[in-house]
Every structure is written in structure tokens, then in C-alpha cells.
Amino acid sequence: EAQVTQNPRYLITVTGKKLTVTCSQNMNHEYMSWYRQDPGLGLRQIYYSMNVEVTDKGDVPEGYKVSRKEKRNFPLILESPSPNQTSLYFCASSFVASGGVDEQFFGPGTRLTVL
Amino acid sequence: AQSVAQPEDQVNVAEGNPLTVKCTYSVSGNPYLFWYVQYPNRGLQFLLKYITGDNLVKGSYGFEAEFNKSQTSFHLKKPSALVSDSALYFCAVRDIANRDDKIIFGKGTRLHILP
């Protein structure tokens, strides 16, 4: 089954404790992206990657890191989480057509709470 | 810079009536436009897209959207609403003129279909 998986699905942590949220896709997509969803703010892009070893900042990259060492994986790293990073996080992937990124496939989400 | 506006936080429609969820956009070049739907406790699902060609785009679950370049709009429509259409809907845009592949999402519109 074609899918984007994220782990963990729920995480409660404390300020300053490094964490990683994993994302994996089995569709051989070039493009992968991380978003956060907050009430009243919709989805905001954190980082995206057009292919292996290529990453770019989205609109809200501060406090986050990513890496793309393999095509299928795109982990999101919070080196020192703070309470304002409490949010619902989504990973997504897509083919890159001749004109650019096409429709995205989303993972189920990771609900993160930072105390 | 590209932007998307969904002017209504919530739309209420009686079952069986036509529905419209509004989206306007701003880009410097030509847009790629997308609609996604999010059901409770789920990730986003792709509904439809406009890249080029016919201004009326048909998508999943009986939804369609009309691209209007002069009004910079891409409203989502359905002729007859179902209770199961109740969900959160997001419009998204990518500016083809940009060399990056940032995707900008609107803040979302919550659609309530009343039985």
C-alpha cells in the first residue's frame, strides 16, 4: 500500500530534550516536506526537500532541522524543543512533474506536546 | 510572494444543497492550485488540482473547482452536499515563476453539512 508513515504519532516531552520525528514514504517520491498545523493558522511549511541531500527552508524553519540522506526518509529534528513548538506535525511527499511539485500525499500526523 | 486566502473560517450548508468554499490567491507568475480535505484525526487528502487547461477541474467525491484568473480565485464546489462532506478544507498554491517549490496553504475552512 502506498503510504507516508510518521512515528511517533503522539509525543509528550519536556523543554530542551532533543527529539526526532521520523517520516518515510514508499512511493519513490522526490519531494518531501514537513508542515505544522496550528488552530487559526492553517498549515505552515517548515522544511522541504526536492531530492536526496537537497533541503530548503519553508516559512517557519526556526528551531527545526531536517536531513535527507535517503530518498524514502525525511526525519524532523528538534534539537531543543520549546513549548511554542507544541503542534500537530505532518509529513508529505510528492512526485516532481515537469512544472514542479505535484499533489502531495500526507502522513497521519504527529501530535507533539512540549511541557 | 505567493499567498492564499480562505475568507470563511466556517461554512454551513444544508444536506442536498450546493456548497461553495472560497479561495483566492496571489502569485507573481502562473499558479498551481490544489484543494485538500482533512477529516477528524486524519492527515490531509488530495481532492483536485489546477495546473493548466480547462478552468473547471473535477476531483474526488464529486467535488469540482473553477479557476478564474481575472478574479484570482479557485473556489471549491459541489452540486449537492452530503453530511459526510463535513470536514476541514484547505486551498494551496505554488507559484510556477518561483524557482523554489514552496507550497503555501490557506488557513482552512470548516465545512458543516447540516442533516
Short mmCIF file of C-alpha atoms in Angstrom, two decimals:
data_model
loop_
_atom_site.label_atom_id
_atom_site.label_comp_id
_atom_site.label_asym_id
_atom_site.label_seq_id
_atom_site.Cartn_x
_atom_site.Cartn_y
_atom_site.Cartn_z
CA GLU A 1 0.00 0.00 0.00
CA ALA A 2 1.31 3.42 -1.00
CA GLN A 3 1.70 5.49 2.13
CA VAL A 4 3.56 8.03 4.20
CA THR A 5 4.28 6.89 7.73
CA GLN A 6 5.25 9.00 10.71
CA ASN A 7 6.49 7.98 14.13
CA PRO A 8 5.65 8.55 16.83
CA ARG A 9 2.02 9.51 16.42
CA TYR A 10 1.88 11.14 19.85
CA LEU A 11 4.71 12.54 21.91
CA ILE A 12 4.85 14.44 25.18
CA THR A 13 8.26 15.79 26.11
CA VAL A 14 9.93 18.48 28.17
CA THR A 15 11.65 21.67 27.15
CA GLY A 16 15.17 21.14 25.87
CA LYS A 17 15.06 17.39 25.36
CA LYS A 18 16.14 16.60 21.81
CA LEU A 19 13.67 14.59 19.75
CA THR A 20 13.28 13.20 16.26
CA VAL A 21 10.08 12.54 14.36
CA THR A 22 10.59 10.06 11.55
CA CYS A 23 8.89 10.15 8.17
CA SER A 24 9.07 7.50 5.49
CA GLN A 25 7.38 7.07 2.11
CA ASN A 26 7.25 4.02 -0.16
CA MET A 27 6.25 5.76 -3.41
CA ASN A 28 9.73 6.73 -4.63
CA HIS A 29 8.76 10.40 -4.43
CA GLU A 30 11.44 13.01 -4.96
CA TYR A 31 9.77 15.73 -2.91
CA MET A 32 9.19 15.54 0.83
CA SER A 33 8.05 18.22 3.22
CA TRP A 34 7.19 18.93 6.85
CA TYR A 35 4.27 21.09 7.98
CA ARG A 36 2.88 22.16 11.30
CA GLN A 37 -0.81 22.74 11.85
CA ASP A 38 -1.99 25.18 14.48
CA PRO A 39 -5.53 26.42 15.15
CA GLY A 40 -6.29 29.57 13.20
CA LEU A 41 -3.01 29.39 11.31
CA GLY A 42 -3.65 26.51 8.97
CA LEU A 43 -0.68 24.54 7.63
CA ARG A 44 2.71 26.16 7.56
CA GLN A 45 5.68 24.65 5.80
CA ILE A 46 8.75 24.03 7.95
CA TYR A 47 11.26 22.46 5.55
CA TYR A 48 11.12 20.68 2.24
CA SER A 49 13.42 18.56 0.13
CA MET A 50 13.47 18.23 -3.64
CA ASN A 51 15.69 15.15 -3.55
CA VAL A 52 18.42 13.38 -1.61
CA GLU A 53 20.85 15.79 0.07
CA VAL A 54 18.76 18.81 -1.05
CA THR A 55 16.78 20.65 1.63
CA ASP A 56 15.28 24.14 1.80
CA LYS A 57 13.60 26.27 4.41
CA GLY A 58 9.88 26.78 4.36
CA ASP A 59 8.07 29.58 6.13
CA VAL A 60 8.74 28.54 9.74
CA PRO A 61 12.11 26.73 9.93
CA GLU A 62 13.38 28.22 13.21
CA GLY A 63 14.05 25.59 15.85
CA TYR A 64 13.92 22.67 13.43
CA LYS A 65 16.43 20.63 11.45
CA VAL A 66 15.95 18.05 8.73
CA SER A 67 18.09 15.68 6.72
CA ARG A 68 17.56 13.71 3.51
CA LYS A 69 20.19 11.00 3.34
CA GLU A 70 17.88 8.52 1.63
CA LYS A 71 15.07 9.13 -0.81
CA ARG A 72 12.42 7.45 1.33
CA ASN A 73 13.21 9.10 4.71
CA PHE A 74 12.94 12.69 5.89
CA PRO A 75 13.28 13.00 9.68
CA LEU A 76 12.38 16.18 11.55
CA ILE A 77 14.73 17.04 14.42
CA LEU A 78 14.03 19.38 17.30
CA GLU A 79 17.38 19.95 18.98
CA SER A 80 15.97 21.89 21.94
CA PRO A 81 12.17 21.83 21.89
CA SER A 82 10.25 24.70 23.42
CA PRO A 83 6.54 24.98 24.37
CA ASN A 84 5.80 27.08 21.26
CA GLN A 85 6.63 24.01 19.17
CA THR A 86 3.63 22.21 20.61
CA SER A 87 1.66 21.44 17.47
CA LEU A 88 0.37 18.84 15.05
CA TYR A 89 3.04 17.91 12.53
CA PHE A 90 2.51 16.43 9.09
CA CYS A 91 4.97 14.92 6.68
CA ALA A 92 4.10 14.83 2.99
CA SER A 93 5.64 13.57 -0.24
CA SER A 94 5.09 14.11 -3.95
CA PHE A 95 6.39 13.41 -7.39
CA VAL A 96 8.10 16.28 -9.14
CA ALA A 97 6.49 16.79 -12.54
CA SER A 98 7.97 18.88 -15.35
CA GLY A 99 6.46 22.01 -13.82
CA GLY A 100 7.39 21.21 -10.25
CA VAL A 101 5.78 19.70 -7.20
CA ASP A 102 2.52 17.93 -7.83
CA GLU A 103 -0.19 16.71 -5.44
CA GLN A 104 1.10 15.68 -2.06
CA PHE A 105 0.45 12.56 -0.03
CA PHE A 106 0.26 13.22 3.69
CA GLY A 107 1.15 11.13 6.68
CA PRO A 108 -1.29 10.64 9.58
CA GLY A 109 0.29 13.34 11.73
CA THR A 110 2.32 13.54 14.94
CA ARG A 111 0.84 15.39 17.87
CA LEU A 112 3.69 16.90 19.88
CA THR A 113 3.34 18.49 23.30
CA VAL A 114 6.33 20.26 24.83
CA LEU A 115 5.97 20.96 28.55
CA ALA B 1 5.47 36.44 -2.53
CA GLN B 2 2.70 33.93 -3.04
CA SER B 3 -0.27 33.83 -0.68
CA VAL B 4 -3.62 32.14 -0.28
CA ALA B 5 -6.75 33.42 1.43
CA GLN B 6 -9.74 31.42 2.55
CA PRO B 7 -12.06 34.20 3.70
CA GLU B 8 -14.50 31.99 5.61
CA ASP B 9 -13.48 30.13 8.75
CA GLN B 10 -16.68 28.09 8.63
CA VAL B 11 -19.39 27.36 6.10
CA ASN B 12 -22.73 25.79 6.99
CA VAL B 13 -24.82 24.13 4.29
CA ALA B 14 -27.96 22.02 4.46
CA GLU B 15 -27.67 18.50 3.13
CA GLY B 16 -28.65 18.33 -0.53
CA ASN B 17 -27.89 21.99 -1.19
CA PRO B 18 -24.98 23.16 -3.34
CA LEU B 19 -21.85 24.18 -1.49
CA THR B 20 -19.02 26.60 -2.22
CA VAL B 21 -15.77 27.00 -0.29
CA LYS B 22 -13.89 30.11 -1.37
CA CYS B 23 -10.20 30.52 -2.13
CA THR B 24 -8.30 33.45 -3.57
CA TYR B 25 -4.60 33.53 -4.31
CA SER B 26 -1.76 35.87 -5.13
CA VAL B 27 1.25 34.86 -7.22
CA SER B 28 3.67 36.70 -9.46
CA GLY B 29 3.57 34.08 -12.20
CA ASN B 30 1.14 31.32 -13.07
CA PRO B 31 -0.25 29.22 -10.23
CA TYR B 32 -0.52 25.58 -9.48
CA LEU B 33 -3.62 25.31 -7.27
CA PHE B 34 -4.74 22.46 -5.03
CA TRP B 35 -7.58 21.56 -2.72
CA TYR B 36 -7.13 19.14 0.17
CA VAL B 37 -9.59 17.80 2.73
CA GLN B 38 -8.90 16.80 6.32
CA TYR B 39 -11.29 14.55 8.20
CA PRO B 40 -11.12 14.46 12.02
CA ASN B 41 -7.93 12.91 13.36
CA ARG B 42 -6.61 12.22 9.86
CA GLY B 43 -3.97 13.60 7.56
CA LEU B 44 -4.83 15.70 4.54
CA GLN B 45 -6.15 14.05 1.40
CA PHE B 46 -5.80 15.44 -2.10
CA LEU B 47 -9.10 16.45 -3.76
CA LEU B 48 -8.19 18.16 -7.03
CA LYS B 49 -5.70 20.44 -8.75
CA TYR B 50 -5.42 23.05 -11.46
CA ILE B 51 -2.19 23.26 -13.41
CA THR B 52 -3.24 24.31 -16.89
CA GLY B 53 -6.02 23.77 -19.37
CA ASP B 54 -9.74 23.68 -18.66
CA ASN B 55 -10.76 26.17 -15.99
CA LEU B 56 -13.28 23.72 -14.48
CA VAL B 57 -11.50 20.92 -12.68
CA LYS B 58 -13.24 17.81 -11.41
CA GLY B 59 -11.93 15.86 -8.47
CA SER B 60 -12.72 13.22 -5.89
CA TYR B 61 -16.06 12.68 -4.11
CA GLY B 62 -17.99 14.78 -6.65
CA PHE B 63 -16.12 17.99 -5.94
CA GLU B 64 -15.08 20.45 -8.60
CA ALA B 65 -13.32 23.80 -8.66
CA GLU B 66 -13.28 26.69 -11.06
CA PHE B 67 -10.10 28.57 -11.84
CA ASN B 68 -10.77 32.25 -12.51
CA LYS B 69 -7.63 34.10 -13.50
CA SER B 70 -9.15 37.57 -13.58
CA GLN B 71 -10.53 37.20 -10.06
CA THR B 72 -7.52 35.14 -8.88
CA SER B 73 -9.91 32.63 -7.37
CA PHE B 74 -10.20 28.86 -7.18
CA HIS B 75 -13.47 28.14 -5.38
CA LEU B 76 -14.38 24.59 -4.45
CA LYS B 77 -17.92 23.48 -5.31
CA LYS B 78 -20.27 20.54 -5.10
CA PRO B 79 -23.79 20.46 -6.53
CA SER B 80 -25.37 18.52 -3.66
CA ALA B 81 -23.77 18.35 -0.21
CA LEU B 82 -23.62 15.20 1.90
CA VAL B 83 -23.29 15.05 5.68
CA SER B 84 -20.09 13.06 5.10
CA ASP B 85 -18.58 16.12 3.36
CA SER B 86 -18.26 17.77 6.77
CA ALA B 87 -14.53 18.33 7.22
CA LEU B 88 -11.75 20.92 7.11
CA TYR B 89 -10.80 22.08 3.61
CA PHE B 90 -7.51 23.64 2.59
CA CYS B 91 -6.59 25.52 -0.55
CA ALA B 92 -2.89 25.59 -1.54
CA VAL B 93 -0.84 27.37 -4.18
CA ARG B 94 2.57 27.09 -5.78
CA ASP B 95 3.94 29.91 -7.91
CA ILE B 96 5.44 28.46 -11.09
CA ALA B 97 7.53 31.62 -11.50
CA ASN B 98 9.42 30.83 -8.32
CA ARG B 99 12.49 28.67 -8.62
CA ASP B 100 11.77 27.13 -5.26
CA ASP B 101 8.95 24.68 -4.68
CA LYS B 102 7.34 26.23 -1.65
CA ILE B 103 3.72 25.37 -1.17
CA ILE B 104 1.53 27.89 0.65
CA PHE B 105 -1.65 26.69 2.31
CA GLY B 106 -4.64 28.73 3.35
CA LYS B 107 -5.85 28.70 6.95
CA GLY B 108 -8.61 26.26 6.17
CA THR B 109 -12.40 26.40 6.06
CA ARG B 110 -14.50 24.14 8.24
CA LEU B 111 -17.48 22.84 6.32
CA HIS B 112 -20.55 21.75 8.29
CA ILE B 113 -23.26 19.92 6.40
CA LEU B 114 -26.49 20.00 8.37
CA PRO B 115 -28.80 17.00 8.10
#
